[in-house]
mmCIF file of C-alpha atoms and ligand atoms in Angstrom:
data_model
loop_
_atom_site.group_PDB
_atom_site.id
_atom_site.type_symbol
_atom_site.label_atom_id
_atom_site.label_comp_id
_atom_site.label_asym_id
_atom_site.label_seq_id
_atom_site.Cartn_x
_atom_site.Cartn_y
_atom_site.Cartn_z
ATOM 1 C CA MET V 1 96.958 49.563 49.093
ATOM 2 C CA SER V 2 97.244 52.345 51.639
ATOM 3 C CA GLY V 3 94.392 53.464 53.851
ATOM 4 C CA ASP V 4 93.590 56.203 51.339
ATOM 5 C CA ASP V 5 93.197 53.849 48.437
ATOM 6 C CA VAL V 6 89.925 53.439 46.655
ATOM 7 C CA THR V 7 88.202 50.278 47.778
ATOM 8 C CA PRO V 8 86.079 48.027 45.598
ATOM 9 C CA SER V 9 82.322 48.180 46.085
ATOM 10 C CA GLY V 10 80.256 45.238 47.316
ATOM 11 C CA THR V 11 81.846 45.366 50.739
ATOM 12 C CA THR V 12 81.510 42.359 53.027
ATOM 13 C CA ASP V 13 78.999 44.044 55.333
ATOM 14 C CA GLY V 14 76.644 44.437 52.391
ATOM 15 C CA ALA V 15 76.557 48.254 52.591
ATOM 16 C CA THR V 16 74.838 49.726 49.573
ATOM 17 C CA SER V 17 76.874 52.909 49.454
ATOM 18 C CA ALA V 18 80.544 53.458 50.052
ATOM 19 C CA PRO V 19 81.589 55.338 53.178
ATOM 20 C CA PRO V 20 82.691 58.953 52.759
ATOM 21 C CA GLY V 21 86.014 59.278 51.040
ATOM 22 C CA ARG V 22 85.651 56.070 49.042
ATOM 23 C CA GLN V 23 83.593 57.016 46.028
ATOM 24 C CA VAL V 24 84.930 57.966 42.644
ATOM 25 C CA LEU V 25 83.029 60.917 41.210
ATOM 26 C CA VAL V 26 82.848 61.101 37.430
ATOM 27 C CA LEU V 27 82.065 64.662 36.370
ATOM 28 C CA ALA V 28 80.348 64.913 32.989
ATOM 29 C CA GLY V 29 78.084 67.310 31.168
ATOM 30 C CA GLY V 30 78.788 70.929 31.968
ATOM 31 C CA LEU V 31 77.716 73.863 29.868
ATOM 32 C CA SER V 32 80.256 73.732 27.037
ATOM 33 C CA HIS V 33 79.315 73.099 23.412
ATOM 34 C CA GLU V 34 80.572 69.555 23.968
ATOM 35 C CA ARG V 35 78.083 68.719 26.718
ATOM 36 C CA ASP V 36 76.565 65.742 24.880
ATOM 37 C CA VAL V 37 79.954 64.257 24.074
ATOM 38 C CA SER V 38 81.016 64.713 27.684
ATOM 39 C CA LEU V 39 77.930 62.878 28.969
ATOM 40 C CA ARG V 40 78.742 59.943 26.679
ATOM 41 C CA SER V 41 82.394 59.901 27.726
ATOM 42 C CA GLY V 42 81.436 60.124 31.393
ATOM 43 C CA ARG V 43 78.962 57.268 31.115
ATOM 44 C CA ARG V 44 81.516 54.990 29.459
ATOM 45 C CA VAL V 45 84.260 55.757 31.991
ATOM 46 C CA ALA V 46 81.853 55.357 34.917
ATOM 47 C CA GLU V 47 80.749 51.957 33.641
ATOM 48 C CA ALA V 48 84.340 50.877 33.036
ATOM 49 C CA LEU V 49 85.295 51.896 36.583
ATOM 50 C CA ARG V 50 82.295 50.065 38.028
ATOM 51 C CA GLY V 51 83.311 47.027 36.012
ATOM 52 C CA SER V 52 86.634 47.037 37.788
ATOM 53 C CA GLY V 53 84.902 47.048 41.147
ATOM 54 C CA LEU V 54 84.906 50.695 42.168
ATOM 55 C CA GLU V 55 82.031 52.599 43.717
ATOM 56 C CA VAL V 56 81.221 55.313 41.193
ATOM 57 C CA VAL V 57 78.816 58.212 41.083
ATOM 58 C CA GLU V 58 78.181 60.298 37.975
ATOM 59 C CA ARG V 59 77.436 63.952 38.295
ATOM 60 C CA ASP V 60 76.860 67.045 36.229
ATOM 61 C CA VAL V 61 78.334 70.448 37.035
ATOM 62 C CA ASP V 62 75.948 72.835 38.779
ATOM 63 C CA GLY V 63 75.557 75.111 41.779
ATOM 64 C CA SER V 64 75.359 72.256 44.274
ATOM 65 C CA LEU V 65 78.603 70.575 43.211
ATOM 66 C CA LEU V 66 80.881 72.285 45.729
ATOM 67 C CA ALA V 67 78.630 71.488 48.666
ATOM 68 C CA GLN V 68 78.530 67.843 47.582
ATOM 69 C CA LEU V 69 82.298 67.695 47.192
ATOM 70 C CA ARG V 70 82.760 69.123 50.688
ATOM 71 C CA GLU V 71 80.187 66.867 52.326
ATOM 72 C CA GLU V 72 80.836 63.597 50.546
ATOM 73 C CA ARG V 73 84.592 63.983 50.043
ATOM 74 C CA PRO V 74 85.007 61.661 47.064
ATOM 75 C CA ALA V 75 88.225 59.660 46.984
ATOM 76 C CA CYS V 76 88.869 61.027 43.524
ATOM 77 C CA VAL V 77 87.184 63.062 40.807
ATOM 78 C CA VAL V 78 87.445 62.039 37.167
ATOM 79 C CA PRO V 79 86.698 65.182 35.143
ATOM 80 C CA MET V 80 85.270 64.002 31.830
ATOM 81 C CA LEU V 81 84.339 67.531 30.807
ATOM 82 C CA HIS V 82 85.318 68.505 27.299
ATOM 83 C CA GLY V 83 85.701 71.955 25.808
ATOM 84 C CA GLU V 84 85.955 75.193 27.723
ATOM 85 C CA THR V 85 85.601 74.997 31.554
ATOM 86 C CA GLY V 86 86.398 71.286 31.275
ATOM 87 C CA GLU V 87 89.729 71.513 29.530
ATOM 88 C CA ASP V 88 90.801 75.092 30.243
ATOM 89 C CA GLY V 89 91.809 74.246 33.802
ATOM 90 C CA ALA V 90 88.907 76.008 35.573
ATOM 91 C CA ILE V 91 87.265 72.962 37.140
ATOM 92 C CA ARG V 92 90.646 71.567 38.202
ATOM 93 C CA GLU V 93 91.499 74.897 39.823
ATOM 94 C CA VAL V 94 88.369 74.458 41.971
ATOM 95 C CA LEU V 95 89.256 70.835 42.783
ATOM 96 C CA GLU V 96 92.695 72.048 43.902
ATOM 97 C CA LEU V 97 91.028 74.686 46.089
ATOM 98 C CA LEU V 98 89.016 71.973 47.818
ATOM 99 C CA SER V 99 92.011 69.587 47.976
ATOM 100 C CA VAL V 100 90.065 66.909 46.121
ATOM 101 C CA PRO V 101 92.267 64.429 44.211
ATOM 102 C CA TYR V 102 91.503 64.276 40.494
ATOM 103 C CA VAL V 103 92.688 62.503 37.379
ATOM 104 C CA GLY V 104 94.464 64.636 34.813
ATOM 105 C CA ALA V 105 96.728 67.579 34.240
ATOM 106 C CA PRO V 106 96.946 70.465 36.693
ATOM 107 C CA PRO V 107 95.209 73.789 35.911
ATOM 108 C CA ALA V 108 98.172 75.734 34.507
ATOM 109 C CA ALA V 109 99.082 72.936 32.109
ATOM 110 C CA CYS V 110 95.442 72.722 30.965
ATOM 111 C CA ARG V 111 95.360 76.461 30.266
ATOM 112 C CA THR V 112 98.447 76.153 28.091
ATOM 113 C CA ALA V 113 97.318 73.034 26.251
ATOM 114 C CA PHE V 114 93.738 74.180 25.660
ATOM 115 C CA ASP V 115 94.888 77.350 23.923
ATOM 116 C CA LYS V 116 95.976 75.979 20.544
ATOM 117 C CA PRO V 117 98.273 78.888 19.537
ATOM 118 C CA VAL V 118 99.999 78.801 22.949
ATOM 119 C CA ALA V 119 100.387 75.010 22.862
ATOM 120 C CA LYS V 120 101.779 75.202 19.322
ATOM 121 C CA ALA V 121 104.375 77.747 20.436
ATOM 122 C CA VAL V 122 105.455 75.555 23.359
ATOM 123 C CA VAL V 123 105.840 72.377 21.302
ATOM 124 C CA ALA V 124 107.586 74.273 18.487
ATOM 125 C CA ARG V 125 110.177 75.499 21.009
ATOM 126 C CA ALA V 126 110.708 71.860 21.968
ATOM 127 C CA GLY V 127 111.534 71.109 18.338
ATOM 128 C CA LEU V 128 108.253 69.605 17.129
ATOM 129 C CA ASP V 129 106.781 70.517 13.752
ATOM 130 C CA THR V 130 103.451 72.307 13.850
ATOM 131 C CA PRO V 131 101.798 73.874 10.790
ATOM 132 C CA GLU V 132 102.598 77.514 10.124
ATOM 133 C CA SER V 133 99.777 79.622 11.496
ATOM 134 C CA VAL V 134 98.400 83.056 12.189
ATOM 135 C CA CYS V 135 96.311 83.858 15.217
ATOM 136 C CA LEU V 136 93.958 86.837 15.075
ATOM 137 C CA PRO V 137 91.226 88.246 17.278
ATOM 138 C CA HIS V 138 87.890 89.343 15.893
ATOM 139 C CA GLU V 139 88.651 93.055 16.494
ATOM 140 C CA THR V 140 91.593 93.017 14.107
ATOM 141 C CA PHE V 141 89.273 92.271 11.204
ATOM 142 C CA ARG V 142 86.928 95.084 12.275
ATOM 143 C CA GLU V 143 89.688 97.626 12.840
ATOM 144 C CA LEU V 144 91.870 96.925 9.833
ATOM 145 C CA GLY V 145 89.242 95.861 7.309
ATOM 146 C CA ALA V 146 88.350 92.208 6.898
ATOM 147 C CA ALA V 147 89.079 92.063 3.149
ATOM 148 C CA GLU V 148 92.648 93.405 3.521
ATOM 149 C CA VAL V 149 93.485 91.100 6.418
ATOM 150 C CA MET V 150 92.036 88.057 4.665
ATOM 151 C CA ALA V 151 93.984 88.750 1.488
ATOM 152 C CA ALA V 152 97.215 88.883 3.517
ATOM 153 C CA LEU V 153 96.308 85.629 5.272
ATOM 154 C CA VAL V 154 95.692 83.742 2.040
ATOM 155 C CA SER V 155 98.882 85.017 0.497
ATOM 156 C CA ARG V 156 100.928 83.916 3.549
ATOM 157 C CA LEU V 157 99.361 80.524 4.286
ATOM 158 C CA GLY V 158 98.282 79.511 0.792
ATOM 159 C CA LEU V 159 95.234 77.389 -0.009
ATOM 160 C CA PRO V 160 93.727 75.229 1.210
ATOM 161 C CA LEU V 161 94.023 76.525 4.754
ATOM 162 C CA MET V 162 92.414 75.512 8.026
ATOM 163 C CA VAL V 163 90.396 77.920 10.148
ATOM 164 C CA LYS V 164 89.562 77.058 13.756
ATOM 165 C CA PRO V 165 88.694 78.716 17.033
ATOM 166 C CA ALA V 166 91.852 79.190 19.131
ATOM 167 C CA ARG V 167 90.151 77.485 22.073
ATOM 168 C CA SER V 168 87.556 74.846 21.291
ATOM 169 C CA GLY V 169 87.086 71.150 20.612
ATOM 170 C CA SER V 170 85.227 68.435 18.677
ATOM 171 C CA ALA V 171 86.090 70.317 15.459
ATOM 172 C CA LEU V 172 83.324 72.814 16.243
ATOM 173 C CA GLY V 173 83.891 76.019 14.271
ATOM 174 C CA CYS V 174 86.678 74.362 12.225
ATOM 175 C CA SER V 175 86.620 74.561 8.412
ATOM 176 C CA VAL V 176 88.835 73.812 5.484
ATOM 177 C CA VAL V 177 89.040 76.823 3.176
ATOM 178 C CA ARG V 178 89.778 75.783 -0.407
ATOM 179 C CA SER V 179 89.173 79.114 -2.162
ATOM 180 C CA ALA V 180 89.532 82.709 -0.951
ATOM 181 C CA GLU V 181 85.754 83.207 -1.319
ATOM 182 C CA GLU V 182 85.162 80.591 1.395
ATOM 183 C CA LEU V 183 87.276 82.418 3.971
ATOM 184 C CA PRO V 184 84.732 84.979 5.284
ATOM 185 C CA ALA V 185 82.163 82.276 6.138
ATOM 186 C CA ALA V 186 84.875 80.158 7.754
ATOM 187 C CA MET V 187 85.951 83.112 9.919
ATOM 188 C CA VAL V 188 82.355 83.681 11.022
ATOM 189 C CA GLY V 189 82.159 79.978 11.867
ATOM 190 C CA ALA V 190 85.284 80.131 14.032
ATOM 191 C CA PHE V 191 84.282 83.387 15.767
ATOM 192 C CA ALA V 192 80.985 81.763 16.763
ATOM 193 C CA TYR V 193 83.061 79.741 19.256
ATOM 194 C CA GLY V 194 85.406 82.421 20.561
ATOM 195 C CA ASP V 195 87.021 85.796 19.955
ATOM 196 C CA VAL V 196 90.275 84.476 18.551
ATOM 197 C CA ALA V 197 90.755 82.448 15.376
ATOM 198 C CA LEU V 198 93.691 80.280 14.409
ATOM 199 C CA LEU V 199 94.427 79.987 10.703
ATOM 200 C CA GLU V 200 96.765 77.174 9.776
ATOM 201 C CA ARG V 201 98.499 75.923 6.699
ATOM 202 C CA PHE V 202 96.570 72.817 5.602
ATOM 203 C CA VAL V 203 98.554 69.594 5.935
ATOM 204 C CA GLU V 204 97.675 66.800 3.542
ATOM 205 C CA GLY V 205 98.347 63.350 4.974
ATOM 206 C CA LEU V 206 97.271 60.639 7.395
ATOM 207 C CA GLU V 207 95.659 61.910 10.584
ATOM 208 C CA VAL V 208 96.570 59.978 13.715
ATOM 209 C CA ALA V 209 95.528 60.326 17.339
ATOM 210 C CA VAL V 210 98.147 59.217 19.855
ATOM 211 C CA PRO V 211 97.100 58.840 23.487
ATOM 212 C CA VAL V 212 99.601 59.047 26.327
ATOM 213 C CA ILE V 213 98.732 57.289 29.562
ATOM 214 C CA ASP V 214 100.592 57.363 32.880
ATOM 215 C CA ASP V 215 99.233 54.996 35.501
ATOM 216 C CA GLY V 216 101.971 55.901 37.946
ATOM 217 C CA SER V 217 104.877 54.180 36.234
ATOM 218 C CA GLY V 218 105.653 57.011 33.811
ATOM 219 C CA PRO V 219 104.015 58.301 30.631
ATOM 220 C CA ARG V 220 103.788 55.915 27.717
ATOM 221 C CA ALA V 221 102.299 56.330 24.273
ATOM 222 C CA LEU V 222 99.544 53.929 23.246
ATOM 223 C CA PRO V 223 99.217 52.636 19.664
ATOM 224 C CA ALA V 224 98.365 55.415 17.210
ATOM 225 C CA VAL V 225 94.850 55.410 15.777
ATOM 226 C CA ALA V 226 94.593 56.331 12.082
ATOM 227 C CA ILE V 227 91.504 58.375 11.259
ATOM 228 C CA ARG V 228 89.937 58.273 7.804
ATOM 229 C CA PRO V 229 86.540 60.028 7.692
ATOM 230 C CA ASP V 230 84.209 58.806 4.914
ATOM 231 C CA GLY V 231 83.521 62.376 3.786
ATOM 232 C CA GLY V 232 87.208 63.343 3.945
ATOM 233 C CA VAL V 233 86.676 65.784 6.826
ATOM 234 C CA TYR V 234 86.854 64.721 10.471
ATOM 235 C CA ASP V 235 84.087 67.080 11.602
ATOM 236 C CA TYR V 236 81.600 66.796 14.470
ATOM 237 C CA THR V 237 79.328 64.361 12.598
ATOM 238 C CA ALA V 238 82.243 62.204 11.441
ATOM 239 C CA ARG V 239 83.438 62.068 15.055
ATOM 240 C CA TYR V 240 80.273 60.965 16.780
ATOM 241 C CA THR V 241 78.234 59.068 14.196
ATOM 242 C CA ALA V 242 79.044 55.374 14.405
ATOM 243 C CA GLY V 243 80.389 54.028 11.121
ATOM 244 C CA SER V 244 81.084 57.388 9.470
ATOM 245 C CA THR V 245 84.841 57.276 10.024
ATOM 246 C CA GLU V 246 87.265 54.418 9.530
ATOM 247 C CA PHE V 247 89.624 53.985 12.493
ATOM 248 C CA THR V 248 92.649 51.730 12.158
ATOM 249 C CA THR V 249 94.794 50.868 15.121
ATOM 250 C CA PRO V 250 97.654 50.391 15.225
ATOM 251 C CA ALA V 251 97.872 52.981 12.432
ATOM 252 C CA PRO V 252 99.414 51.670 9.185
ATOM 253 C CA LEU V 253 102.828 53.257 9.758
ATOM 254 C CA ASP V 254 106.221 51.583 9.487
ATOM 255 C CA ALA V 255 108.326 51.024 12.600
ATOM 256 C CA GLU V 256 110.220 54.295 12.239
ATOM 257 C CA LEU V 257 107.078 56.427 11.887
ATOM 258 C CA THR V 258 105.336 54.450 14.632
ATOM 259 C CA ALA V 259 108.193 55.383 16.955
ATOM 260 C CA GLU V 260 108.171 58.973 15.713
ATOM 261 C CA VAL V 261 104.462 59.631 16.357
ATOM 262 C CA ALA V 262 104.901 58.136 19.841
ATOM 263 C CA ARG V 263 107.904 60.402 20.462
ATOM 264 C CA VAL V 264 105.965 63.478 19.314
ATOM 265 C CA ALA V 265 102.989 62.680 21.569
ATOM 266 C CA LEU V 266 105.251 61.992 24.562
ATOM 267 C CA THR V 267 107.224 65.183 23.963
ATOM 268 C CA ALA V 268 104.025 67.256 23.751
ATOM 269 C CA HIS V 269 102.706 65.604 26.938
ATOM 270 C CA GLU V 270 105.930 66.349 28.783
ATOM 271 C CA VAL V 271 106.765 69.877 27.602
ATOM 272 C CA LEU V 272 103.212 71.018 28.259
ATOM 273 C CA GLY V 273 103.364 69.590 31.790
ATOM 274 C CA LEU V 274 100.448 67.209 31.247
ATOM 275 C CA ARG V 275 99.598 64.376 33.585
ATOM 276 C CA ASP V 276 97.814 60.985 33.640
ATOM 277 C CA VAL V 277 96.236 61.103 30.201
ATOM 278 C CA SER V 278 96.396 63.159 27.018
ATOM 279 C CA ARG V 279 95.758 62.674 23.324
ATOM 280 C CA SER V 280 97.799 64.372 20.652
ATOM 281 C CA ASP V 281 96.265 64.940 17.231
ATOM 282 C CA LEU V 282 98.891 64.679 14.498
ATOM 283 C CA ILE V 283 99.168 64.469 10.727
ATOM 284 C CA VAL V 284 101.852 62.425 8.961
ATOM 285 C CA ASP V 285 102.550 63.901 5.512
ATOM 286 C CA ALA V 286 103.882 62.252 2.344
ATOM 287 C CA ASP V 287 107.447 63.351 3.237
ATOM 288 C CA ARG V 288 107.130 61.414 6.530
ATOM 289 C CA ARG V 289 107.019 64.588 8.590
ATOM 290 C CA VAL V 290 104.839 64.450 11.686
ATOM 291 C CA TRP V 291 102.845 67.634 12.343
ATOM 292 C CA PHE V 292 101.432 68.479 15.749
ATOM 293 C CA LEU V 293 97.908 69.943 15.543
ATOM 294 C CA GLU V 294 96.832 69.995 19.165
ATOM 295 C CA VAL V 295 96.632 68.017 22.389
ATOM 296 C CA ASN V 296 93.566 67.235 24.501
ATOM 297 C CA VAL V 297 93.720 67.100 28.307
ATOM 298 C CA ALA V 298 90.292 65.446 28.679
ATOM 299 C CA PRO V 299 90.076 63.323 25.532
ATOM 300 C CA GLY V 300 86.810 61.706 24.540
ATOM 301 C CA PHE V 301 85.964 58.216 25.806
ATOM 302 C CA THR V 302 82.742 57.750 23.799
ATOM 303 C CA GLU V 303 81.947 54.631 21.751
ATOM 304 C CA THR V 304 83.492 56.327 18.700
ATOM 305 C CA SER V 305 86.477 57.937 20.439
ATOM 306 C CA THR V 306 90.059 57.037 19.686
ATOM 307 C CA VAL V 307 91.505 56.642 23.205
ATOM 308 C CA PRO V 308 89.417 53.552 24.103
ATOM 309 C CA LEU V 309 90.381 52.047 20.714
ATOM 310 C CA ALA V 310 94.069 52.570 21.477
ATOM 311 C CA ILE V 311 93.675 51.066 24.957
ATOM 312 C CA GLN V 312 92.076 47.982 23.417
ATOM 313 C CA ALA V 313 94.778 47.772 20.722
ATOM 314 C CA ALA V 314 97.434 47.868 23.434
ATOM 315 C CA GLY V 315 95.819 44.734 24.906
ATOM 316 C CA LEU V 316 94.665 46.655 27.959
ATOM 317 C CA ASP V 317 91.318 46.664 29.714
ATOM 318 C CA LEU V 318 89.516 50.028 29.767
ATOM 319 C CA GLY V 319 88.258 49.519 33.331
ATOM 320 C CA LYS V 320 91.690 48.585 34.629
ATOM 321 C CA VAL V 321 93.361 51.533 32.908
ATOM 322 C CA CYS V 322 90.787 53.977 34.296
ATOM 323 C CA ALA V 323 91.094 52.421 37.759
ATOM 324 C CA SER V 324 94.886 52.702 37.662
ATOM 325 C CA LEU V 325 94.600 56.399 36.737
ATOM 326 C CA VAL V 326 92.317 56.872 39.738
ATOM 327 C CA GLN V 327 94.727 54.990 42.006
ATOM 328 C CA ALA V 328 97.646 57.102 40.778
ATOM 329 C CA ALA V 329 95.700 60.331 41.429
ATOM 330 C CA VAL V 330 94.746 59.171 44.933
ATOM 331 C CA ALA V 331 98.300 58.060 45.683
ATOM 332 C CA ARG V 332 99.885 61.362 44.687
ATOM 333 C CA SER V 333 97.573 63.340 46.915
ATOM 334 C CA SER V 334 97.981 61.045 49.920
ATOM 335 C CA PRO V 335 100.327 62.331 52.621
ATOM 336 C CA GLN V 336 103.770 60.766 52.181
ATOM 337 C CA GLU V 337 104.891 58.590 55.091
HETATM 338 N N1 LIG R 1 96.400 72.211 9.722
HETATM 339 C C1 LIG R 1 95.530 71.245 9.417
HETATM 340 N N2 LIG R 1 95.648 70.583 8.242
HETATM 341 C C2 LIG R 1 94.760 69.601 7.908
HETATM 342 N N3 LIG R 1 93.723 69.239 8.675
HETATM 343 C C3 LIG R 1 93.563 69.853 9.851
HETATM 344 C C4 LIG R 1 94.457 70.893 10.296
HETATM 345 N N4 LIG R 1 94.043 71.329 11.490
HETATM 346 C C5 LIG R 1 92.938 70.610 11.804
HETATM 347 N N5 LIG R 1 92.647 69.719 10.836
HETATM 348 C C6 LIG R 1 91.479 68.798 10.813
HETATM 349 O O1 LIG R 1 90.449 69.377 11.612
HETATM 350 C C7 LIG R 1 90.140 68.557 12.735
HETATM 351 C C8 LIG R 1 89.879 69.411 13.966
HETATM 352 O O2 LIG R 1 91.048 70.115 14.285
HETATM 353 P P1 LIG R 1 91.648 70.124 15.766
HETATM 354 O O3 LIG R 1 91.972 68.741 16.199
HETATM 355 O O4 LIG R 1 92.777 71.088 15.783
HETATM 356 O O5 LIG R 1 90.413 70.724 16.556
HETATM 357 P P2 LIG R 1 89.536 70.345 17.803
HETATM 358 O O6 LIG R 1 88.236 70.989 17.588
HETATM 359 O O7 LIG R 1 90.262 70.748 19.023
HETATM 360 O O8 LIG R 1 89.330 68.822 17.841
HETATM 361 P P3 LIG R 1 89.184 67.774 19.068
HETATM 362 O O9 LIG R 1 87.837 67.190 18.993
HETATM 363 O O10 LIG R 1 90.205 66.789 18.690
HETATM 364 O O11 LIG R 1 89.415 68.474 20.334
HETATM 365 C C9 LIG R 1 91.339 67.625 12.885
HETATM 366 O O12 LIG R 1 90.936 66.430 13.501
HETATM 367 C C10 LIG R 1 91.781 67.450 11.433
HETATM 368 O O13 LIG R 1 90.970 66.494 10.796
HETATM 369 MG MG1 LIG R 2 91.670 67.522 17.671
#
């Protein structure tokens, strides 16, 4: 390890805290709608990193963060912030400003990936399938008459269709619309989380989450996790209530489809310019087509999240994987000899 590497805690001189520049700072919480999920992800990652011998501090985002970053100069920041400000690139922009190493994709790539319509356009250009969609801001409904616009949407996309905020997470503001009468309420639900809504053709099939991890030796897809929510809808409750969703990993796919979902996740990771870790959310339909829904740049690491399940299924240790991501982030920001 170079002089800039992160050193294990429990140093021989018995010091209780690591010297400046040695600590790993796990950022969790923030003010997004996914604050609670972020705190749970942050806690799990912090404990995993401690388990692999690193000195870790956990911290929320507030007005004293910058001063702390400047004074304590952590060896690396692990941003476990979900939703806006966490995944839209803003916090990473600030970390870049302060020249603090961090795990994860750079700001511009986060901005692209976090905006679902933009990410869909990028992956579609790279040849991936993504459900047909329409993206409309709130004002369009006001200006042109909601009823007219909604009728056109239903006739183009058919039913059922999926309504979601263009920029959000944890399925907040997402609804399946099965009849035209349900559309107005679904639109209100999506607009509660942002000014732009994405309406997508509904894809029937097996939902899989495919993480991509790069610990410095190149991106690789982890085993796909199949997601089968008890209530049929993978909503906020199904995501974070233990036992309410059946996860199977590796997903029950044959060898060809297993390779295909891995290829799709790797392609999305690469064409969007992502780094270190991502998780693509896909649906495999009855015709064996793999549909890209979205990709997450700060995927959940809670007790019910899919990335830790995939890490375990790959025969890897969560602490070691997290530590190797930290080491890779530190190494890339160290001056080259
Ligand atoms: N086009 C679609 N067809 C069928 N189901 C869909 C479609 N789009 C989304 N879903 C369902 O809605 C859920 C939430 O959608 P999506 O993953 O796009 O949103 P999200 O809020 O960003 O979620 P995440 O927590 O993964 O960040 C998906 O996990 C899936 O179950
Ligand atoms: Mg998703």
